[in-house]
PDB file of C-alpha atoms in Angstrom:
ATOM      1  CA  MET A 291     216.134 297.442 176.316  1.00 55.00           C
ATOM      2  CA  LYS A 292     218.719 295.596 177.901  1.00 57.00           C
ATOM      3  CA  LYS A 293     221.101 298.880 177.890  1.00 58.00           C
ATOM      4  CA  ASN A 294     218.067 300.812 179.966  1.00 54.00           C
ATOM      5  CA  LEU A 295     218.285 297.947 182.373  1.00 50.00           C
ATOM      6  CA  LEU A 296     221.747 297.772 182.565  1.00 49.00           C
ATOM      7  CA  PHE A 297     222.006 301.528 183.202  1.00 52.00           C
ATOM      8  CA  LEU A 298     219.107 301.456 185.969  1.00 50.00           C
ATOM      9  CA  ALA A 299     221.332 298.668 187.486  1.00 53.00           C
ATOM     10  CA  PHE A 300     224.411 300.419 187.199  1.00 51.00           C
ATOM     11  CA  ALA A 301     222.750 303.624 188.840  1.00 54.00           C
ATOM     12  CA  LEU A 302     221.252 301.568 191.884  1.00 51.00           C
ATOM     13  CA  VAL A 303     224.827 300.004 192.551  1.00 49.00           C
ATOM     14  CA  SER A 304     226.495 303.332 192.273  1.00 58.00           C
ATOM     15  CA  LEU A 305     223.771 304.908 194.937  1.00 51.00           C
ATOM     16  CA  SER A 306     224.372 302.018 197.283  1.00 57.00           C
ATOM     17  CA  ALA A 307     228.094 302.130 196.852  1.00 49.00           C
ATOM     18  CA  SER A 308     228.172 305.467 197.913  1.00 52.00           C
ATOM     19  CA  ALA A 309     225.755 305.078 200.778  1.00 48.00           C
ATOM     20  CA  GLN A 310     228.293 302.464 202.057  1.00 51.00           C
ATOM     21  CA  GLN A 311     231.198 304.822 201.845  1.00 51.00           C
ATOM     22  CA  ASN A 312     229.821 307.062 204.332  1.00 47.00           C
ATOM     23  CA  PRO A 313     230.745 306.086 207.911  1.00 48.00           C
ATOM     24  CA  THR A 314     227.653 307.622 209.960  1.00 47.00           C
ATOM     25  CA  VAL A 315     224.105 307.331 209.849  1.00 46.00           C
ATOM     26  CA  GLY A 316     223.662 310.881 210.113  1.00 48.00           C
ATOM     27  CA  ALA A 317     226.193 311.399 206.803  1.00 46.00           C
ATOM     28  CA  GLN A 318     223.858 308.721 205.265  1.00 48.00           C
ATOM     29  CA  GLN A 319     220.828 310.473 205.663  1.00 50.00           C
ATOM     30  CA  ALA A 320     222.369 313.954 204.717  1.00 46.00           C
ATOM     31  CA  THR A 321     223.604 312.430 201.630  1.00 47.00           C
ATOM     32  CA  THR A 322     220.300 311.001 200.786  1.00 47.00           C
ATOM     33  CA  ALA A 323     218.446 314.015 201.311  1.00 49.00           C
ATOM     34  CA  ALA A 324     221.020 315.999 198.823  1.00 48.00           C
ATOM     35  CA  GLN A 325     220.273 313.595 195.921  1.00 53.00           C
ATOM     36  CA  PRO A 326     217.297 314.293 193.787  1.00 59.00           C
ATOM     37  CA  ALA A 327     214.876 311.205 193.583  1.00 73.00           C
ATOM     38  CA  LEU A 328     215.078 309.098 190.615  1.00 84.00           C
ATOM     39  CA  ARG A 329     212.493 309.765 188.135  1.00 88.00           C
ATOM     40  CA  PHE A 330     211.927 308.361 184.942  1.00 92.00           C
ATOM     41  CA  GLY A 331     209.339 308.431 181.989  1.00 93.00           C
ATOM     42  CA  TYR A 332     207.644 305.481 180.119  1.00 93.00           C
ATOM     43  CA  PHE A 333     205.533 305.309 176.824  1.00 93.00           C
ATOM     44  CA  SER A 334     204.316 302.558 174.214  1.00 93.00           C
ATOM     45  CA  PHE A 335     206.261 302.899 171.254  1.00 94.00           C
ATOM     46  CA  GLU A 336     203.803 300.854 169.027  1.00 94.00           C
ATOM     47  CA  GLN A 337     200.779 303.305 170.258  1.00 93.00           C
ATOM     48  CA  VAL A 338     202.748 306.723 169.648  1.00 94.00           C
ATOM     49  CA  PHE A 339     204.400 305.136 166.274  1.00 94.00           C
ATOM     50  CA  HIS A 340     201.182 304.294 164.592  1.00 94.00           C
ATOM     51  CA  THR A 341     199.557 307.820 165.277  1.00 93.00           C
ATOM     52  CA  MET A 342     202.513 309.750 164.009  1.00 93.00           C
ATOM     53  CA  PRO A 343     201.636 311.555 160.699  1.00 90.00           C
ATOM     54  CA  GLY A 344     204.221 309.934 158.207  1.00 92.00           C
ATOM     55  CA  TYR A 345     203.391 306.234 159.580  1.00 94.00           C
ATOM     56  CA  ALA A 346     200.155 305.820 157.165  1.00 93.00           C
ATOM     57  CA  ILE A 347     202.193 306.913 154.169  1.00 95.00           C
ATOM     58  CA  ALA A 348     205.258 304.609 154.803  1.00 95.00           C
ATOM     59  CA  LYS A 349     202.744 301.855 155.809  1.00 95.00           C
ATOM     60  CA  HIS A 350     200.718 302.133 152.786  1.00 96.00           C
ATOM     61  CA  ASN A 351     204.049 302.535 150.450  1.00 95.00           C
ATOM     62  CA  MET A 352     205.362 299.262 152.272  1.00 96.00           C
ATOM     63  CA  ASP A 353     202.245 297.490 151.524  1.00 96.00           C
ATOM     64  CA  GLU A 354     202.412 298.644 147.831  1.00 97.00           C
ATOM     65  CA  LEU A 355     206.123 297.041 147.608  1.00 96.00           C
ATOM     66  CA  ARG A 356     205.092 293.892 149.407  1.00 96.00           C
ATOM     67  CA  GLY A 357     202.028 293.081 147.141  1.00 97.00           C
ATOM     68  CA  LYS A 358     204.252 293.884 143.991  1.00 96.00           C
ATOM     69  CA  TYR A 359     206.912 291.203 145.584  1.00 96.00           C
ATOM     70  CA  ASP A 360     203.985 288.994 146.493  1.00 96.00           C
ATOM     71  CA  GLU A 361     202.587 289.193 142.884  1.00 97.00           C
ATOM     72  CA  GLU A 362     205.964 288.253 141.284  1.00 95.00           C
ATOM     73  CA  THR A 363     206.350 285.317 143.679  1.00 95.00           C
ATOM     74  CA  LYS A 364     203.022 284.264 142.474  1.00 96.00           C
ATOM     75  CA  ARG A 365     204.058 284.451 138.987  1.00 95.00           C
ATOM     76  CA  VAL A 366     207.274 282.500 139.456  1.00 94.00           C
ATOM     77  CA  GLU A 367     205.282 279.490 141.525  1.00 94.00           C
ATOM     78  CA  THR A 368     202.356 279.510 138.768  1.00 95.00           C
ATOM     79  CA  GLU A 369     205.532 279.122 135.971  1.00 94.00           C
ATOM     80  CA  PHE A 370     207.064 276.380 137.915  1.00 93.00           C
ATOM     81  CA  ASN A 371     203.865 274.402 138.641  1.00 94.00           C
ATOM     82  CA  SER A 372     202.988 274.617 135.100  1.00 94.00           C
ATOM     83  CA  LYS A 373     206.466 273.643 133.887  1.00 92.00           C
ATOM     84  CA  TYR A 374     206.515 270.745 136.671  1.00 92.00           C
ATOM     85  CA  GLU A 375     202.809 269.477 135.712  1.00 93.00           C
ATOM     86  CA  GLU A 376     204.361 269.432 131.788  1.00 91.00           C
ATOM     87  CA  PHE A 377     207.124 267.245 133.009  1.00 90.00           C
ATOM     88  CA  LEU A 378     205.221 265.104 134.759  1.00 91.00           C
ATOM     89  CA  ASP A 379     202.810 264.557 132.218  1.00 90.00           C
ATOM     90  CA  GLY A 380     205.430 263.843 129.775  1.00 88.00           C
ATOM     91  CA  GLN A 381     208.275 261.981 131.704  1.00 87.00           C
ATOM     92  CA  ARG A 382     207.426 258.495 130.532  1.00 89.00           C
ATOM     93  CA  SER A 383     207.793 259.603 126.958  1.00 91.00           C
ATOM     94  CA  TYR A 384     211.314 261.394 127.361  1.00 89.00           C
ATOM     95  CA  ALA A 385     214.305 259.979 126.424  1.00 91.00           C
ATOM     96  CA  LYS A 386     216.425 259.458 129.390  1.00 91.00           C
ATOM     97  CA  SER A 387     218.750 262.527 128.469  1.00 92.00           C
ATOM     98  CA  ILE A 388     215.706 264.478 127.858  1.00 91.00           C
ATOM     99  CA  LEU A 389     214.288 263.736 131.092  1.00 90.00           C
ATOM    100  CA  GLU A 390     217.423 264.281 132.955  1.00 92.00           C
ATOM    101  CA  LYS A 391     217.755 268.263 131.258  1.00 93.00           C
ATOM    102  CA  ARG A 392     214.278 268.702 132.219  1.00 91.00           C
ATOM    103  CA  GLN A 393     215.075 267.586 135.596  1.00 93.00           C
ATOM    104  CA  ALA A 394     217.927 269.848 135.893  1.00 94.00           C
ATOM    105  CA  GLU A 395     216.020 272.828 134.631  1.00 94.00           C
ATOM    106  CA  LEU A 396     213.178 272.350 137.251  1.00 94.00           C
ATOM    107  CA  ARG A 397     215.960 272.072 140.019  1.00 95.00           C
ATOM    108  CA  GLU A 398     217.649 275.287 138.638  1.00 95.00           C
ATOM    109  CA  LEU A 399     214.387 276.912 138.300  1.00 94.00           C
ATOM    110  CA  MET A 400     213.246 275.973 142.063  1.00 94.00           C
ATOM    111  CA  GLU A 401     216.800 277.221 143.313  1.00 96.00           C
ATOM    112  CA  LYS A 402     216.359 280.759 141.772  1.00 94.00           C
ATOM    113  CA  ASN A 403     212.737 280.907 143.138  1.00 95.00           C
ATOM    114  CA  ILE A 404     214.176 280.005 146.560  1.00 95.00           C
ATOM    115  CA  ALA A 405     216.917 282.505 146.445  1.00 95.00           C
ATOM    116  CA  PHE A 406     214.196 285.236 144.858  1.00 95.00           C
ATOM    117  CA  LYS A 407     212.006 284.471 147.942  1.00 95.00           C
ATOM    118  CA  ALA A 408     214.970 285.077 150.611  1.00 96.00           C
ATOM    119  CA  GLU A 409     216.408 288.243 148.626  1.00 96.00           C
ATOM    120  CA  ALA A 410     212.692 289.638 148.818  1.00 96.00           C
ATOM    121  CA  ALA A 411     212.313 289.409 152.095  1.00 96.00           C
ATOM    122  CA  ARG A 412     215.761 290.969 152.908  1.00 97.00           C
ATOM    123  CA  LEU A 413     214.939 294.157 150.424  1.00 96.00           C
ATOM    124  CA  LEU A 414     211.501 294.253 152.203  1.00 96.00           C
ATOM    125  CA  LYS A 415     213.155 294.335 155.496  1.00 97.00           C
ATOM    126  CA  LYS A 416     215.650 296.906 154.540  1.00 97.00           C
ATOM    127  CA  ALA A 417     212.886 299.125 152.803  1.00 96.00           C
ATOM    128  CA  GLU A 418     210.966 299.060 156.259  1.00 96.00           C
ATOM    129  CA  GLU A 419     214.128 300.090 157.941  1.00 96.00           C
ATOM    130  CA  GLU A 420     214.428 302.746 155.744  1.00 96.00           C
ATOM    131  CA  ALA A 421     210.751 304.374 155.453  1.00 95.00           C
ATOM    132  CA  TYR A 422     210.323 304.006 158.861  1.00 96.00           C
ATOM    133  CA  ALA A 423     213.688 305.681 159.802  1.00 96.00           C
ATOM    134  CA  PRO A 424     212.695 309.116 159.736  1.00 95.00           C
ATOM    135  CA  LEU A 425     210.314 308.662 162.111  1.00 95.00           C
ATOM    136  CA  LYS A 426     211.829 306.877 164.616  1.00 95.00           C
ATOM    137  CA  ALA A 427     214.626 309.511 164.554  1.00 95.00           C
ATOM    138  CA  LYS A 428     212.007 312.152 164.819  1.00 95.00           C
ATOM    139  CA  MET A 429     210.482 310.382 167.897  1.00 94.00           C
ATOM    140  CA  ASN A 430     214.035 310.034 169.301  1.00 95.00           C
ATOM    141  CA  ALA A 431     214.436 313.704 169.378  1.00 95.00           C
ATOM    142  CA  ALA A 432     211.276 314.086 170.994  1.00 94.00           C
ATOM    143  CA  LEU A 433     212.094 311.813 173.523  1.00 94.00           C
ATOM    144  CA  GLN A 434     215.357 313.598 174.464  1.00 94.00           C
ATOM    145  CA  GLN A 435     213.439 316.823 174.835  1.00 94.00           C
ATOM    146  CA  ILE A 436     210.663 315.478 177.039  1.00 94.00           C
ATOM    147  CA  GLY A 437     213.196 313.824 178.808  1.00 93.00           C
ATOM    148  CA  LYS A 438     215.258 317.027 179.943  1.00 93.00           C
ATOM    149  CA  GLU A 439     212.442 319.073 180.050  1.00 92.00           C
ATOM    150  CA  ASN A 440     211.044 316.830 182.980  1.00 91.00           C
ATOM    151  CA  GLY A 441     214.541 315.842 184.277  1.00 90.00           C
ATOM    152  CA  PHE A 442     214.145 311.982 183.887  1.00 91.00           C
ATOM    153  CA  ALA A 443     217.075 310.003 184.406  1.00 91.00           C
ATOM    154  CA  PHE A 444     215.764 307.547 181.478  1.00 93.00           C
ATOM    155  CA  ILE A 445     212.600 306.705 179.651  1.00 94.00           C
ATOM    156  CA  LEU A 446     211.436 303.330 179.183  1.00 93.00           C
ATOM    157  CA  ASN A 447     209.462 301.696 176.460  1.00 93.00           C
ATOM    158  CA  THR A 448     206.936 299.566 178.029  1.00 92.00           C
ATOM    159  CA  ASP A 449     205.769 297.172 174.777  1.00 92.00           C
ATOM    160  CA  ASN A 450     206.279 293.517 174.449  1.00 88.00           C
ATOM    161  CA  ASN A 451     205.661 293.172 178.303  1.00 83.00           C
ATOM    162  CA  ALA A 452     209.146 294.591 179.070  1.00 85.00           C
ATOM    163  CA  THR A 453     208.561 296.259 182.003  1.00 85.00           C
ATOM    164  CA  PRO A 454     205.817 294.284 183.857  1.00 86.00           C
ATOM    165  CA  TYR A 455     206.181 296.932 186.730  1.00 88.00           C
ATOM    166  CA  LEU A 456     206.576 300.425 187.170  1.00 85.00           C
ATOM    167  CA  SER A 457     206.400 302.734 189.740  1.00 83.00           C
ATOM    168  CA  ALA A 458     203.875 305.487 189.544  1.00 81.00           C
ATOM    169  CA  GLU A 459     205.579 307.572 192.580  1.00 84.00           C
ATOM    170  CA  MET A 460     208.571 307.321 190.487  1.00 87.00           C
ATOM    171  CA  GLY A 461     207.581 307.111 186.895  1.00 90.00           C
ATOM    172  CA  VAL A 462     205.377 309.322 184.539  1.00 91.00           C
ATOM    173  CA  ASP A 463     203.565 307.965 181.489  1.00 92.00           C
ATOM    174  CA  ILE A 464     204.600 310.402 178.819  1.00 94.00           C
ATOM    175  CA  THR A 465     202.698 308.211 175.913  1.00 92.00           C
ATOM    176  CA  GLU A 466     200.138 310.914 175.351  1.00 93.00           C
ATOM    177  CA  ALA A 467     202.609 314.028 175.536  1.00 91.00           C
ATOM    178  CA  LEU A 468     204.542 312.131 173.117  1.00 93.00           C
ATOM    179  CA  LYS A 469     201.743 311.880 170.821  1.00 91.00           C
ATOM    180  CA  GLU A 470     201.004 315.447 171.224  1.00 91.00           C
ATOM    181  CA  LYS A 471     204.493 316.447 170.316  1.00 88.00           C
ATOM    182  CA  MET A 472     204.675 314.335 167.431  1.00 87.00           C
ATOM    183  CA  LYS A 473     201.340 315.614 165.458  1.00 83.00           C
TER     184      LYS A 473
END
């Protein structure tokens, strides 16, 4: 998004710089008339992405994988909780060396659980990126094609309130056209 805004700012600076170089008003008007109007397209990535045919399959696969990780996390937590309860019940009767050994085991188990949760989150994020990458590539190819066909200078993604104002005279909402192209 920042790249798009920087590109737009660069284009505007270039236009104003070229206008300042012409010494006469008539030359400025001729230059302005000769330059085509800056046109752009915009769309909602989320609206289009969620309607793509492969999205439902990829989301289902991700939900299954997330469920498996959640089950394992719950199993590990249950195991830790039962060992901790057992430790609490018997800690008064344990000899000092046994008590220290059990405490060390519990600490180690807790550290492994924390490491597993972090690794699971990393692996889920990577799997999600890999699952959605072909869909995003397909959408980007379609956006390139729509941009060339319509002569757009650029295409903006309007999600996350990234573009609070868009001129309807200069911009074209291509969300529906992109949805059709993705089917």
